[in-house]
mmCIF file of C-alpha atoms in Angstrom:
data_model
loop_
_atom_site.group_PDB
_atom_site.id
_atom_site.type_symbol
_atom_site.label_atom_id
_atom_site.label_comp_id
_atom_site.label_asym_id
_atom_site.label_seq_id
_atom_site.Cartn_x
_atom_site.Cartn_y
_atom_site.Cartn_z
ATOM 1 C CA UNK A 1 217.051 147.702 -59.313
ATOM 2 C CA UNK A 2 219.928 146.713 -57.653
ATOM 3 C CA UNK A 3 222.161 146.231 -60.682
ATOM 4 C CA UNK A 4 223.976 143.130 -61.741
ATOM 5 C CA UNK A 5 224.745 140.789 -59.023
ATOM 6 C CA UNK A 6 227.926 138.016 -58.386
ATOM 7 C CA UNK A 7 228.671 136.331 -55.884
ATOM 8 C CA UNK A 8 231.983 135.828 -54.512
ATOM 9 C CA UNK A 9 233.838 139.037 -55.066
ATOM 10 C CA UNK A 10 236.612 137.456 -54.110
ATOM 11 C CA UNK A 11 237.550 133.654 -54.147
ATOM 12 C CA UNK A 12 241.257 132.199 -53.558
ATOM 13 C CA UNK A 13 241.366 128.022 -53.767
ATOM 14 C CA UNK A 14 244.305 126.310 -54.575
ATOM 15 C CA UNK A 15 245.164 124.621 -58.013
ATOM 16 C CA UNK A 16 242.989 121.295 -58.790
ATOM 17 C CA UNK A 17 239.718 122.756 -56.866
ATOM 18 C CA UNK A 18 236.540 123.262 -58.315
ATOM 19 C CA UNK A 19 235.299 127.279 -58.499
ATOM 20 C CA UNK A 20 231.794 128.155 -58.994
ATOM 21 C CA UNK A 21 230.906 132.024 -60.274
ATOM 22 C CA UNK A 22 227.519 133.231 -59.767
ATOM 23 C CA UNK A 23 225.756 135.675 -61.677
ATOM 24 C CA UNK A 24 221.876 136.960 -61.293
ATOM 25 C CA UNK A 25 221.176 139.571 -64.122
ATOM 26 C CA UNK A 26 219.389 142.334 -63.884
ATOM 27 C CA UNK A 27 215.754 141.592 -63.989
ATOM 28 C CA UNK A 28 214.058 141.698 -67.388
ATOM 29 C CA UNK A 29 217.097 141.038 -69.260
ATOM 30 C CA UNK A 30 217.434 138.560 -71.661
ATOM 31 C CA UNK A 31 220.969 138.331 -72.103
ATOM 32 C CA UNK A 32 223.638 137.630 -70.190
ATOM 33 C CA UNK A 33 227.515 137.544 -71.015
ATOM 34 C CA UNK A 34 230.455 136.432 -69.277
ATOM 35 C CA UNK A 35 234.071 137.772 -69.612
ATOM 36 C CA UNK A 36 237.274 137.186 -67.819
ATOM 37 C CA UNK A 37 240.052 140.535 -67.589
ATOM 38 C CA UNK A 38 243.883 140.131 -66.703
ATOM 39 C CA UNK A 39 246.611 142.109 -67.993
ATOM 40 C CA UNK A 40 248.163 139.876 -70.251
ATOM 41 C CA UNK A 41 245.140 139.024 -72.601
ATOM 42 C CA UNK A 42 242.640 141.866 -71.748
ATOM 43 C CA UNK A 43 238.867 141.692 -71.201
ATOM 44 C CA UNK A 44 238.254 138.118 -73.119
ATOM 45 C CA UNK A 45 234.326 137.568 -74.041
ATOM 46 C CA UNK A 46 233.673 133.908 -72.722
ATOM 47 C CA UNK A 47 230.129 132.966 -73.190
ATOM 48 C CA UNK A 48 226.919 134.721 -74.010
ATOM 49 C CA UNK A 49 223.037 133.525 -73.651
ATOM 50 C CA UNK A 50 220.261 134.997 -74.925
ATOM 51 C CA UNK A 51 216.928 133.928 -73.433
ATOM 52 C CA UNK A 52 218.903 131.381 -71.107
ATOM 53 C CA UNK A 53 219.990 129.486 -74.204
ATOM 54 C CA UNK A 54 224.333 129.607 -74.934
ATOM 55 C CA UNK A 55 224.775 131.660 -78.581
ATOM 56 C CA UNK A 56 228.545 131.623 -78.942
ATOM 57 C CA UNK A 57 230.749 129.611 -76.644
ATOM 58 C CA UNK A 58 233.593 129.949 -78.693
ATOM 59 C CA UNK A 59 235.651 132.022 -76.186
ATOM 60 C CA UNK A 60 235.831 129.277 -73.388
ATOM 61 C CA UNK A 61 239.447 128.664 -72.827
ATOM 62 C CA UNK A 62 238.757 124.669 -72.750
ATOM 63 C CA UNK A 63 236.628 121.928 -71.408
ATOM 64 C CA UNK A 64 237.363 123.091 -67.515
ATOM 65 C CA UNK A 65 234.847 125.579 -68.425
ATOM 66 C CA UNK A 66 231.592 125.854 -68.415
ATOM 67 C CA UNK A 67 228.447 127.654 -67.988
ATOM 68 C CA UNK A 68 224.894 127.436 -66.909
ATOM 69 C CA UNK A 69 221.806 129.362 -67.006
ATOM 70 C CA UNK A 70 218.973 127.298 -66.304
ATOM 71 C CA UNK A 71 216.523 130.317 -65.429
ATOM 72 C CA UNK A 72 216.445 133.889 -66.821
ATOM 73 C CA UNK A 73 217.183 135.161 -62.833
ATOM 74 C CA UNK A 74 220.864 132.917 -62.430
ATOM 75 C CA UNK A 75 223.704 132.087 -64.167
ATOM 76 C CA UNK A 76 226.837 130.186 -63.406
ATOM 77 C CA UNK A 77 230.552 129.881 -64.494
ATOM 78 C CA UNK A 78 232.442 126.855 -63.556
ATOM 79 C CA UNK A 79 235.991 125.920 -63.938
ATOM 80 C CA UNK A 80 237.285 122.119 -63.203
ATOM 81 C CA UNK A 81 239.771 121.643 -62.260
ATOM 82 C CA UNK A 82 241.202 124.980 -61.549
ATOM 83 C CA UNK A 83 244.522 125.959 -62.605
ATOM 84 C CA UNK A 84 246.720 129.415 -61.523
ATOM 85 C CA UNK A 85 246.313 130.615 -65.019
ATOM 86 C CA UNK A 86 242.966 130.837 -64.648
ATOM 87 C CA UNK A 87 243.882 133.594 -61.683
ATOM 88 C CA UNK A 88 241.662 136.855 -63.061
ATOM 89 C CA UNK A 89 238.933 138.985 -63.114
ATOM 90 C CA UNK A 90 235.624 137.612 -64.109
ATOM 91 C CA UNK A 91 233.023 139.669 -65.392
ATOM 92 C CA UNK A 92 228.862 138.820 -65.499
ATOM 93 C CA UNK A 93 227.032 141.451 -67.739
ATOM 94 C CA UNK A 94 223.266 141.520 -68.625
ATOM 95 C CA UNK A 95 221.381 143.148 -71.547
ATOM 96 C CA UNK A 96 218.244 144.104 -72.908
ATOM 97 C CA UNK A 97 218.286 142.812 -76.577
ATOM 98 C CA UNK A 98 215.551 145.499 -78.270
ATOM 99 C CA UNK A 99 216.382 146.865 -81.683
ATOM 100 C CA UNK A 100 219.392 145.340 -82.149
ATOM 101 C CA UNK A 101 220.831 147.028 -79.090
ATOM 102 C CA UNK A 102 223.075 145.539 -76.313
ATOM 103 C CA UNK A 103 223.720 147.867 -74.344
ATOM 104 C CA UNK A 104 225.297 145.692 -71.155
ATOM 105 C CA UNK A 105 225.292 146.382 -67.854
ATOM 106 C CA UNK A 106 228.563 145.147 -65.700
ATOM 107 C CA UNK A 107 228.519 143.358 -62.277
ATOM 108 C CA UNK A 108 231.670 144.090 -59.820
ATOM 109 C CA UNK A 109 233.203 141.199 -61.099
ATOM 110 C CA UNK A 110 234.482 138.324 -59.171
ATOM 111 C CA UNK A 111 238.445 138.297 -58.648
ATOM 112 C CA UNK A 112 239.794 135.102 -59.053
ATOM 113 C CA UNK A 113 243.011 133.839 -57.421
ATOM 114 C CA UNK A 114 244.373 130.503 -57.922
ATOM 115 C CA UNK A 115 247.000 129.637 -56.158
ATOM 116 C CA UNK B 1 239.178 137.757 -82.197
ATOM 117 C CA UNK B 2 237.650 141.049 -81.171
ATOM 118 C CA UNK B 3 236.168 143.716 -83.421
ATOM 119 C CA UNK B 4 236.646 146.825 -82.144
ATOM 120 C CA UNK B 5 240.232 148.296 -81.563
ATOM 121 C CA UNK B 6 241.228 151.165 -79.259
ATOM 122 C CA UNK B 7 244.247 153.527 -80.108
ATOM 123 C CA UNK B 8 245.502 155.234 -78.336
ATOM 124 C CA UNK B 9 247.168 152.573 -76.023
ATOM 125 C CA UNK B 10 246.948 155.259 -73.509
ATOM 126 C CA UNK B 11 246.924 159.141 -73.215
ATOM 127 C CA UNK B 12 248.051 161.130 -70.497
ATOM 128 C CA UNK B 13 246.463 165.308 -70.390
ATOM 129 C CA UNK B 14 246.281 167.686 -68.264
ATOM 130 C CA UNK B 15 242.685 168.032 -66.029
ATOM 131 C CA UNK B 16 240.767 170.773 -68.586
ATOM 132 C CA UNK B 17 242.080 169.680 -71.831
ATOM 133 C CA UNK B 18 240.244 167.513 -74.389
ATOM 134 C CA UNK B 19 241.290 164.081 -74.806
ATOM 135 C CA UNK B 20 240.361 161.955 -78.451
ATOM 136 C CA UNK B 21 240.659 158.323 -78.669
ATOM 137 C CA UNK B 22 239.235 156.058 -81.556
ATOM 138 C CA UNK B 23 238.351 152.455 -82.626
ATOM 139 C CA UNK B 24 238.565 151.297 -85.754
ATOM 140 C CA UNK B 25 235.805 148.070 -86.673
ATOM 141 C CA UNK B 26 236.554 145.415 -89.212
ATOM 142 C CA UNK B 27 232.666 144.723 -90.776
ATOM 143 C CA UNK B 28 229.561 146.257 -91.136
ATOM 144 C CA UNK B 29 227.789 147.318 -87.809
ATOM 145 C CA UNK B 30 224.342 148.264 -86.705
ATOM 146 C CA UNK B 31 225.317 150.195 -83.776
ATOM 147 C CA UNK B 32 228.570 151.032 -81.678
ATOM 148 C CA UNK B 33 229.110 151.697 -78.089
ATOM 149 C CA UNK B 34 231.640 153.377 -76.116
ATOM 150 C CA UNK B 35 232.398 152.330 -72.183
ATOM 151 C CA UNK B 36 234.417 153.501 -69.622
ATOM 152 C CA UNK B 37 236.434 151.408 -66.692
ATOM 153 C CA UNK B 38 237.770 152.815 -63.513
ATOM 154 C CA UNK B 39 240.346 150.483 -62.217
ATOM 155 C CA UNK B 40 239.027 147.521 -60.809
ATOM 156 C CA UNK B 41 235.858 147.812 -61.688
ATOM 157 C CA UNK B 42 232.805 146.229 -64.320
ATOM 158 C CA UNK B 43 232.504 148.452 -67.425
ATOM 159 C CA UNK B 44 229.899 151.421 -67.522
ATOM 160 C CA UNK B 45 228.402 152.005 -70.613
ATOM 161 C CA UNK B 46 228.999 155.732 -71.739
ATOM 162 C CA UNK B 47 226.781 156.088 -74.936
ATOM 163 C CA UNK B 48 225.616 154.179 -77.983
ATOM 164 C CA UNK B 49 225.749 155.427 -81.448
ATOM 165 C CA UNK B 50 223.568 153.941 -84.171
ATOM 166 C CA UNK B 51 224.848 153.061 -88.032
ATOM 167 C CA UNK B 52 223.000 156.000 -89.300
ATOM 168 C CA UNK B 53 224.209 158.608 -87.058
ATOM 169 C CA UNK B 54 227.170 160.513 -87.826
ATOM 170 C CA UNK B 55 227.483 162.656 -84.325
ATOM 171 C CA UNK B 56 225.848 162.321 -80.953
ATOM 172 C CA UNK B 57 226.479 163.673 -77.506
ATOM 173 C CA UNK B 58 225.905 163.294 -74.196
ATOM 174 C CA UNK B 59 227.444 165.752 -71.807
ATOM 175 C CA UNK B 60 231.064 166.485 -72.149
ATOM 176 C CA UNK B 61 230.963 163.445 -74.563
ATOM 177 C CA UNK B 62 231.189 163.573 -78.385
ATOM 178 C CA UNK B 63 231.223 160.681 -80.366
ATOM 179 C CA UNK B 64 231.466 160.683 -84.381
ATOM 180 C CA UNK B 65 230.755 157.739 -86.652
ATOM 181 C CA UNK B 66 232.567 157.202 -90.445
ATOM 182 C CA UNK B 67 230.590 153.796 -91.115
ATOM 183 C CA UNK B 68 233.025 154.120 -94.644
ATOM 184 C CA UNK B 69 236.114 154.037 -92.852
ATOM 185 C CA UNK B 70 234.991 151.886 -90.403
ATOM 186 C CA UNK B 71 235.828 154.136 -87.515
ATOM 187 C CA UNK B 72 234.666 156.147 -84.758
ATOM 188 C CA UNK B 73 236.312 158.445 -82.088
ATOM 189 C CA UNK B 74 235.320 159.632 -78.896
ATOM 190 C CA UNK B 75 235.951 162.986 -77.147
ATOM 191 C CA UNK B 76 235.833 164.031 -73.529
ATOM 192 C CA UNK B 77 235.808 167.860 -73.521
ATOM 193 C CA UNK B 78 237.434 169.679 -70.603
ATOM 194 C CA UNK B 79 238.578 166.494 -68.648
ATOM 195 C CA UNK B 80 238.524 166.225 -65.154
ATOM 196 C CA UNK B 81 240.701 163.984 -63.205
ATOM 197 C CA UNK B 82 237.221 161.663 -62.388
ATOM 198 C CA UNK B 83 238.086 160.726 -66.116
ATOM 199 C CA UNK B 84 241.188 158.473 -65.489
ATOM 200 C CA UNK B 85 239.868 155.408 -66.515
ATOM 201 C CA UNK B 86 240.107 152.554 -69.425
ATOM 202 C CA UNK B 87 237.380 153.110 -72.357
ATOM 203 C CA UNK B 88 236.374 150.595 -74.892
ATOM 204 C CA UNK B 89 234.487 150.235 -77.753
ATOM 205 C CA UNK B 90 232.346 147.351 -78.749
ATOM 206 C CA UNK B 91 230.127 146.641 -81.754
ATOM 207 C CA UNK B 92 226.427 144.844 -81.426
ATOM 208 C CA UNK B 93 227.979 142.531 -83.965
ATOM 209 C CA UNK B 94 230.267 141.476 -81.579
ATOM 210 C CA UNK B 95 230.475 142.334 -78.095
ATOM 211 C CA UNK B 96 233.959 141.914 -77.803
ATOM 212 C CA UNK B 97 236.220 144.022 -76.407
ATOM 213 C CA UNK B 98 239.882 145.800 -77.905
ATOM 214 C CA UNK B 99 242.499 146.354 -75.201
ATOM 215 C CA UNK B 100 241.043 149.733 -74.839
ATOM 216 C CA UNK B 101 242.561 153.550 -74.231
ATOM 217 C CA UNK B 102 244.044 154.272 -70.783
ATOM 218 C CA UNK B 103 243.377 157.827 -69.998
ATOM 219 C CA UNK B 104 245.516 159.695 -67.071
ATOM 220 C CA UNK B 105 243.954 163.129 -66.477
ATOM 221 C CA UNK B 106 246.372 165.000 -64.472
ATOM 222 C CA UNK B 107 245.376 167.464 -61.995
#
């Protein structure tokens, strides 16, 4: 398997743009998280779905943010209108929920820059 | 906020001594997992360690559970300088993260 997947690595737009993150999960997961890293506030846990439906949103910063998953093979982050403090690493992980387990497995991570 | 919690902040050995770092959990768990992050990169998870476990290992890895004082530590035995990295704890409760222990094994 070729691991978790996001697409871009690297994005730079200027403030006021519209950024799209792409995720595709490893396959046979059936949960899939999103988190955002910088130095100041650390790894932050955005948004999590299990079986392509949202559980617990209550780490998106505000309504510029938002997040899709309409199949179990592809997720999406959006932010709109961008801003430079959204400028960070963002992070797609997938799981296997079994047991009570969630173990997650971590994409590359798409590196943000607003300018 | 998050509930697992990293300390130390960050630990600098030398390459073939052990290193110990531990998180500390607020509420009742089912399991607890430890991952490591080289710089720039998406976490890897290192090992998972269930409520009714007190010790596991994997490796050069040790990891100890007190489920009554809602702790756990983590040691790396005989580290190698392939071990400078961030590593986290998270709780199935709640997979969020603490700031995490930055570990600088010196050659």
């Amino acid at each position: 398997d070729a691991g978790v997947i996001q697409s871009p690595r690297h994005e730079v737009t200027e403030m006021g743009q519209e950024v799209t993150l792409r995720c595709k999960p490893i396959s046979g997961h059936n949960s899939l998280f999103w988190y955002r890293q910088t130095m100041m506030r650390g790894l932050e846990l955005l948004i999590y779905f299990n079986n392509n439906v949202p559980i617990d949103d209550s780490g998106m910063p505000e309504d510029r943010f938002s997040a899709k998953m309409p199949n179990a093979s592809f997720s999406t982050l959006k932010i709109q209108p961008s801003e430079p403090r959204d400028s960070a690493v963002y992070f797609c992980a997938s799981s296997l929920m079994a047991s009570g387990s969630y173990e997650q497995y971590f994409g590359p991570g798409t590196r943000l820059t607003v300018t | 906020s998050q509930q697992g919690e990293e300390d130390p902040q960050a630990l600098s050995i030398q390459e073939g001594e052990n290193a110990t770092m531990n998180c500390s959990y607020k509420t009742s768990i089912n399991n607890l997992q430890w991952y490591r992050q080289n710089s720039g990169r998406g976490l890897v998870h290192l090992i998972l360690i269930r409520s009714n476990e007190r010790e596991k290992h994997s490796g050069r890895l040790r990891v100890t559970l007190d489920t009554s004082k809602k702790s756990s530590s983590l040691l790396i035995t005989a580290s190698r300088a392939a071990d400078t990295a961030s590593y986290f704890c998270a709780t199935d409760d709640d997979m969020r993260f603490g700031a995490g222990t930055r570990l600088t094994v010196k050659p």
